[in-house]
Tab-separated table of C-alpha atoms and ligand atoms in Angstrom:
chain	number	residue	atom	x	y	z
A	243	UNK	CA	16.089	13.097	-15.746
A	244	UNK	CA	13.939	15.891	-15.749
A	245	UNK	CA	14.363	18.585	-12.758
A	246	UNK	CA	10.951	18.451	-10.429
A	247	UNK	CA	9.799	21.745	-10.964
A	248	UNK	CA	9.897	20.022	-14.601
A	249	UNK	CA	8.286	17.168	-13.722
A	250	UNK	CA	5.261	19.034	-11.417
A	251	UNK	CA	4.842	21.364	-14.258
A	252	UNK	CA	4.341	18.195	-16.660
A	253	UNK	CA	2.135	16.870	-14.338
A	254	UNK	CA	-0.278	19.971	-14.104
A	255	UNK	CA	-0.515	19.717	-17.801
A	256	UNK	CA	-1.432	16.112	-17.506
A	257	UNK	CA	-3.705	16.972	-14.616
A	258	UNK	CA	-5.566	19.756	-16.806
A	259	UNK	CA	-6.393	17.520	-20.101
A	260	UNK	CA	-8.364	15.689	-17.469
A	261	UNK	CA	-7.879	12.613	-20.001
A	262	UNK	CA	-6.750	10.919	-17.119
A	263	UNK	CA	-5.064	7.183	-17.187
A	264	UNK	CA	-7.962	5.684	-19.336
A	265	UNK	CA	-6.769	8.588	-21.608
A	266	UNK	CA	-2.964	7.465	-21.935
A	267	UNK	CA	-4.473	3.872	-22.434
A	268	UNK	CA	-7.112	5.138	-25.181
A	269	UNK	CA	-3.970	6.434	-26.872
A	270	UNK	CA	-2.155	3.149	-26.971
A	271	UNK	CA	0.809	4.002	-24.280
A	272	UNK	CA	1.690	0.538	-22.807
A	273	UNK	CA	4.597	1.900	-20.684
A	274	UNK	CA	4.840	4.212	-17.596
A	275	UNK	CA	5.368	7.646	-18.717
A	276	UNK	CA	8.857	9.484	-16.722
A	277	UNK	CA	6.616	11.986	-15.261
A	278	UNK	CA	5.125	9.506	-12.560
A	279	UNK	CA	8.207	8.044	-11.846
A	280	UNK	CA	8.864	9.878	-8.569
A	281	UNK	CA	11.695	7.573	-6.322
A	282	UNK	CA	11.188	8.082	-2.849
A	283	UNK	CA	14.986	8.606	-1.406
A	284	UNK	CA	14.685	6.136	1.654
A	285	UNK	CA	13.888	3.142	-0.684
A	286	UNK	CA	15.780	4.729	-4.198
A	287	UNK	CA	18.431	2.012	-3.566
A	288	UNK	CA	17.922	-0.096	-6.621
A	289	UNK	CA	15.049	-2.216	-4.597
A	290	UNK	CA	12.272	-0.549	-6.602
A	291	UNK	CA	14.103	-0.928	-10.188
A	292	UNK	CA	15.534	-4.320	-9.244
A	293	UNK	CA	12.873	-6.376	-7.262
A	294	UNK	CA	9.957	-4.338	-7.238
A	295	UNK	CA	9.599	-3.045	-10.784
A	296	UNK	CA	8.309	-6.877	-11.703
A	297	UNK	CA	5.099	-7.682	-11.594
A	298	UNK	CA	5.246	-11.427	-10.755
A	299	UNK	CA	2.033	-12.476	-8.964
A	300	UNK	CA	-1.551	-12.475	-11.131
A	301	UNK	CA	-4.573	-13.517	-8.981
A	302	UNK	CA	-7.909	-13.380	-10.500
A	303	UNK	CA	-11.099	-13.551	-7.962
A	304	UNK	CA	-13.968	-14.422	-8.143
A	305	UNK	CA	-16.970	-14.180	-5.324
A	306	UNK	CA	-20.246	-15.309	-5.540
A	307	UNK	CA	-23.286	-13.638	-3.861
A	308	UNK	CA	-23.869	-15.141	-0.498
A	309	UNK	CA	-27.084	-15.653	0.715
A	310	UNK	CA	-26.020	-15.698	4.411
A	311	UNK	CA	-22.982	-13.105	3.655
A	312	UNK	CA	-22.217	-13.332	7.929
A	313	UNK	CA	-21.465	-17.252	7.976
A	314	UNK	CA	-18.779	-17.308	6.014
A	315	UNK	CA	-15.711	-14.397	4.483
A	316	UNK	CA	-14.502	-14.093	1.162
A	317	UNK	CA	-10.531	-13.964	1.604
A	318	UNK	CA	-9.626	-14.081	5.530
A	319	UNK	CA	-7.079	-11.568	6.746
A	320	UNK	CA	-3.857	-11.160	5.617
A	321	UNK	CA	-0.843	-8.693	4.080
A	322	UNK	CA	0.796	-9.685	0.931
A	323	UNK	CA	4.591	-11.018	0.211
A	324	UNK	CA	5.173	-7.711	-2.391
A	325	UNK	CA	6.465	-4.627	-2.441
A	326	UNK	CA	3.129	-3.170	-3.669
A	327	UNK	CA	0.112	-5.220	-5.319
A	328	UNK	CA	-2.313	-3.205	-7.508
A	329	UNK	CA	-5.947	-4.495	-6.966
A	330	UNK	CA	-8.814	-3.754	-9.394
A	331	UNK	CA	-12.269	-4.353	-7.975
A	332	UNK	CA	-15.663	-4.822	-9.501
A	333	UNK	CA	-18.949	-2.426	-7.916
A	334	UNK	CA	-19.939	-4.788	-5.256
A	335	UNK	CA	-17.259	-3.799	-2.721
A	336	UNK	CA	-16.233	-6.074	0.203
A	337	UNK	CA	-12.683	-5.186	0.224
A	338	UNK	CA	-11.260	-4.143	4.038
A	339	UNK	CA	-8.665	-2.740	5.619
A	340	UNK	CA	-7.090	-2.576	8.939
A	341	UNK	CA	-6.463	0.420	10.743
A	342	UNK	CA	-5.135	1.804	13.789
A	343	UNK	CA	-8.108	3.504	15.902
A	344	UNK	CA	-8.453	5.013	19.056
A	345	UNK	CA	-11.775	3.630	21.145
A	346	UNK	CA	-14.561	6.689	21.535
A	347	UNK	CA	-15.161	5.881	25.936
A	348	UNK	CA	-11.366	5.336	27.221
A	349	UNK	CA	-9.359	6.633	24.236
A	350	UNK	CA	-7.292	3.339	23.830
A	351	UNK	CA	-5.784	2.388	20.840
A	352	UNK	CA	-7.788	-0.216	19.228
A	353	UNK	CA	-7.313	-1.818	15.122
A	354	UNK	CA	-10.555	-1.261	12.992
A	355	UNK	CA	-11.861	-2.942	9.931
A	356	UNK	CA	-12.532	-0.187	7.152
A	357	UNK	CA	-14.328	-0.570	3.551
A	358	UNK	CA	-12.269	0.001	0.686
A	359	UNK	CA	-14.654	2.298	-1.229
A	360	UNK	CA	-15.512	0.375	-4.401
A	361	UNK	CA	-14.816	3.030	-6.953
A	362	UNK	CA	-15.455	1.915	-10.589
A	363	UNK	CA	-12.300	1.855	-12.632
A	364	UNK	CA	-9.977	3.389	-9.714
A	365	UNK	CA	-7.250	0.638	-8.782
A	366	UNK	CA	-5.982	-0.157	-5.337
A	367	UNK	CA	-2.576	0.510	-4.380
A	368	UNK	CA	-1.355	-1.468	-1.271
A	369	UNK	CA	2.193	-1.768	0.334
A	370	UNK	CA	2.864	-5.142	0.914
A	371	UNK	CA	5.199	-6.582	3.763
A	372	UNK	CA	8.839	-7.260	1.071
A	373	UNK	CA	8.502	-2.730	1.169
A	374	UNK	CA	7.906	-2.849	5.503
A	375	UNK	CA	10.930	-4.592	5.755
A	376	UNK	CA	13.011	-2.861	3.538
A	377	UNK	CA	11.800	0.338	4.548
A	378	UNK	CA	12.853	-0.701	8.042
A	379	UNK	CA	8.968	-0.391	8.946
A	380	UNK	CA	8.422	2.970	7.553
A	381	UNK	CA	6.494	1.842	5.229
A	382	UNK	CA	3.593	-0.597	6.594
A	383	UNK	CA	2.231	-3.369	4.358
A	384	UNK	CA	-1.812	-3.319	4.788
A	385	UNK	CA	-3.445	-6.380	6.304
A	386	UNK	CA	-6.604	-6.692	4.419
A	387	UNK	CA	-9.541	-9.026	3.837
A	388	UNK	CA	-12.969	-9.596	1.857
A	389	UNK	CA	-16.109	-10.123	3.725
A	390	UNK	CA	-18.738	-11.821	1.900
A	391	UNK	CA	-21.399	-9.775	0.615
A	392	UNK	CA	-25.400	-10.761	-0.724
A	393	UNK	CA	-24.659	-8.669	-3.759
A	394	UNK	CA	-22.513	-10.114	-6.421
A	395	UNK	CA	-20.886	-11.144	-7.750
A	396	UNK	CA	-17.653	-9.710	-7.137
A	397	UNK	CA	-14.767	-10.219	-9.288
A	398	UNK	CA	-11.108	-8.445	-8.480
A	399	UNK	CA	-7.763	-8.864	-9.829
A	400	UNK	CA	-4.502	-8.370	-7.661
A	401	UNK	CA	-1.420	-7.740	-9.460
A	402	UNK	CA	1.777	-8.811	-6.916
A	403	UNK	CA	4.795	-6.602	-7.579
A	404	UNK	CA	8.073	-8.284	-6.950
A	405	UNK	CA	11.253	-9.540	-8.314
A	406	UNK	CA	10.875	-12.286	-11.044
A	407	UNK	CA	11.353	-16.101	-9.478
A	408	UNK	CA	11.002	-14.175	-6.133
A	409	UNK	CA	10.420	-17.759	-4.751
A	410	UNK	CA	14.043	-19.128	-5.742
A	411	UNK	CA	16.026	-15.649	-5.822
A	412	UNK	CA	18.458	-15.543	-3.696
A	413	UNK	CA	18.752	-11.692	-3.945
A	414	UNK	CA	18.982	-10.581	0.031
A	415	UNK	CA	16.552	-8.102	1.577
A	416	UNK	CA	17.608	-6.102	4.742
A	417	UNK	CA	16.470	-2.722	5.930
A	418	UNK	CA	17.347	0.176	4.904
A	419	UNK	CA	17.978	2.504	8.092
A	420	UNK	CA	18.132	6.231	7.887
A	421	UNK	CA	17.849	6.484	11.322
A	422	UNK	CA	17.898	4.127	14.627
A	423	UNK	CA	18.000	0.753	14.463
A	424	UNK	CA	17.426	-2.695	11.956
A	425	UNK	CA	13.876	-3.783	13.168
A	426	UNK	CA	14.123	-7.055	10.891
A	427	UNK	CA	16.739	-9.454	10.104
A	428	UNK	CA	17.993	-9.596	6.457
A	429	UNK	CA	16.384	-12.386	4.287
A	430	UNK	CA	16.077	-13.466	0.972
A	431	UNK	CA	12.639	-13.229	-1.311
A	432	UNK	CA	12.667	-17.061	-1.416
A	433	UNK	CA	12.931	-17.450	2.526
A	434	UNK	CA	9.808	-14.610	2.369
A	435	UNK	CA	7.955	-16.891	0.231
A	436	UNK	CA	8.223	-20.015	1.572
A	437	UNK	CA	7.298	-18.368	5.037
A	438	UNK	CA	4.449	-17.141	3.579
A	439	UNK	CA	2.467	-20.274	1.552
A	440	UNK	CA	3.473	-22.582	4.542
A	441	UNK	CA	1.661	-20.448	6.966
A	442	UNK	CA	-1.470	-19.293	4.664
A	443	UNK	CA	-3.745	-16.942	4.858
A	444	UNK	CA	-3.779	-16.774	9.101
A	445	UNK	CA	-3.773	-12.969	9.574
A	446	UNK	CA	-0.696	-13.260	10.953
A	447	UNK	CA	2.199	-11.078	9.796
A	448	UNK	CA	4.952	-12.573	7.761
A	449	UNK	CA	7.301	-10.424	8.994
A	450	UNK	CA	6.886	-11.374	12.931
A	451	UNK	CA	9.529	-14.063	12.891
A	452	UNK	CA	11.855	-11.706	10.817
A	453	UNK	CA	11.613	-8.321	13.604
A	454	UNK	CA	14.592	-8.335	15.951
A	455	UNK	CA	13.061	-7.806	19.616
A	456	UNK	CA	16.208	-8.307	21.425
A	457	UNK	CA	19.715	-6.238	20.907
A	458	UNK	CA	18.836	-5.287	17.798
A	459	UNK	CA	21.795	-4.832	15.126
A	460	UNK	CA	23.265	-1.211	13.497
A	461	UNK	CA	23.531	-1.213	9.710
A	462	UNK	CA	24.803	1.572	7.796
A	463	UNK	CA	22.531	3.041	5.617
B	734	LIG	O1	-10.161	-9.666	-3.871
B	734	LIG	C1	-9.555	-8.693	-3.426
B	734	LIG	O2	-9.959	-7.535	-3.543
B	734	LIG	C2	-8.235	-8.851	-2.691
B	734	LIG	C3	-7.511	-10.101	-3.050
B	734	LIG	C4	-6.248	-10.250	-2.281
B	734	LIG	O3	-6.142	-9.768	-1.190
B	734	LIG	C5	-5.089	-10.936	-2.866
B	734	LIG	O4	-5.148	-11.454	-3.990
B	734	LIG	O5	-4.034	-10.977	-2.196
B	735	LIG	FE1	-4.048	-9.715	-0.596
């Protein structure tokens, strides 16, 4: 593998024929070139090559324009059962995000909705909850949602990333500690399924019955 001075210098060159990703798709490369592969050392454990590396899930959407866009949402709240889903949105925007705020009068910490900037062409990363737990939280999957909009209609596709069959493998997921303690139980992808289609989109966290509140258990990492 190249060294990263390597790698950044490839990069830079990439950077400066400005060709961009539409220009390594215009010239017919269907696979991810070595230069973005970049393994972050807390997760570069085999989850990312093994179970994340897959895309599984394919969700096309579509939303029609709303007359009365504030009596009804598009897609209520919720986080995804990935590692990372890759979302590519039409101009109309709707997309949201939670984030942690603090309130402007008493300073206390309060959870916002934020637009996703509809940007034409530019693609959506977000972490989804399978990467929170085996991150051991580090990493926080993104509750999101789409409010209805007048305009439209919008049309997105979400691309799941996850291990193939996720909802029968019986491949085990546990944190990954560097430091501290396991904040989840281990599971399996299939448990992390099922939990997740039998309680639906509820903006609930998947991963609330999985966190270990009470003497929680030391792994080695
Ligand atoms: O329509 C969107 O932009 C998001 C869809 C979504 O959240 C999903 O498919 O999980
Ligand atoms: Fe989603």
């Amino acid at each position: 593998m190249a060294s990263d001075s390597d790698r950044l210098h490839a990069l830079k060159a990439f950077d400066d024929t400005k060709a961009g990703v539409k220009g390594l798709v215009d010239a017919g490369i269907t696979t991810i070139p070595s230069i973005f592969h970049h393994p972050l050392p807390l997760l570069h454990r085999g989850h990312l090559e093994e179970d994340a590396a897959c895309l599984e899930g394919f969700a096309g959407h579509y939303y029609p324009s709303y007359p009365e866009p504030h009596l009804t949402l598009g897609t209520t709240a919720h986080s995804d059962p990935c590692f990372l889903i890759v979302v590519l949105q039409n101009a109309v925007g709707g997309l949201q995000v939670l984030v942690d705020g603090l309130q402007e009068d008493d300073k206390k910490s309060v959870s916002v909705w934020v637009d996703v900037p509809a940007v034409p062409g530019a693609l959506v990363v977000n972490i989804g909850d399978f990467r929170q737990l085996v991150s051991n939280g580090k990493f926080r999957s993104v509750e999101h949602r789409v409010v209805a909009k007048s305009a439209g209609p919008r049309v997105s596709v979400a691309c799941c990333f996850r291990r193939q069959g996720a909802a029968t493998s019986t491949r085990v997921l546990r944190p990954i500690v560097a430091d501290g303690e396991a904040q989840y139980r281990s599971t399996t992808m299939a448990e992390l399924v099922r939990r997740y289609r039998a309680k639906r989109l509820d903006g609930s966290s998947l991963l609330q019955n999985l966190r270990l509140l009470i003497h929680p258990i030391k792994t080695t990492s």
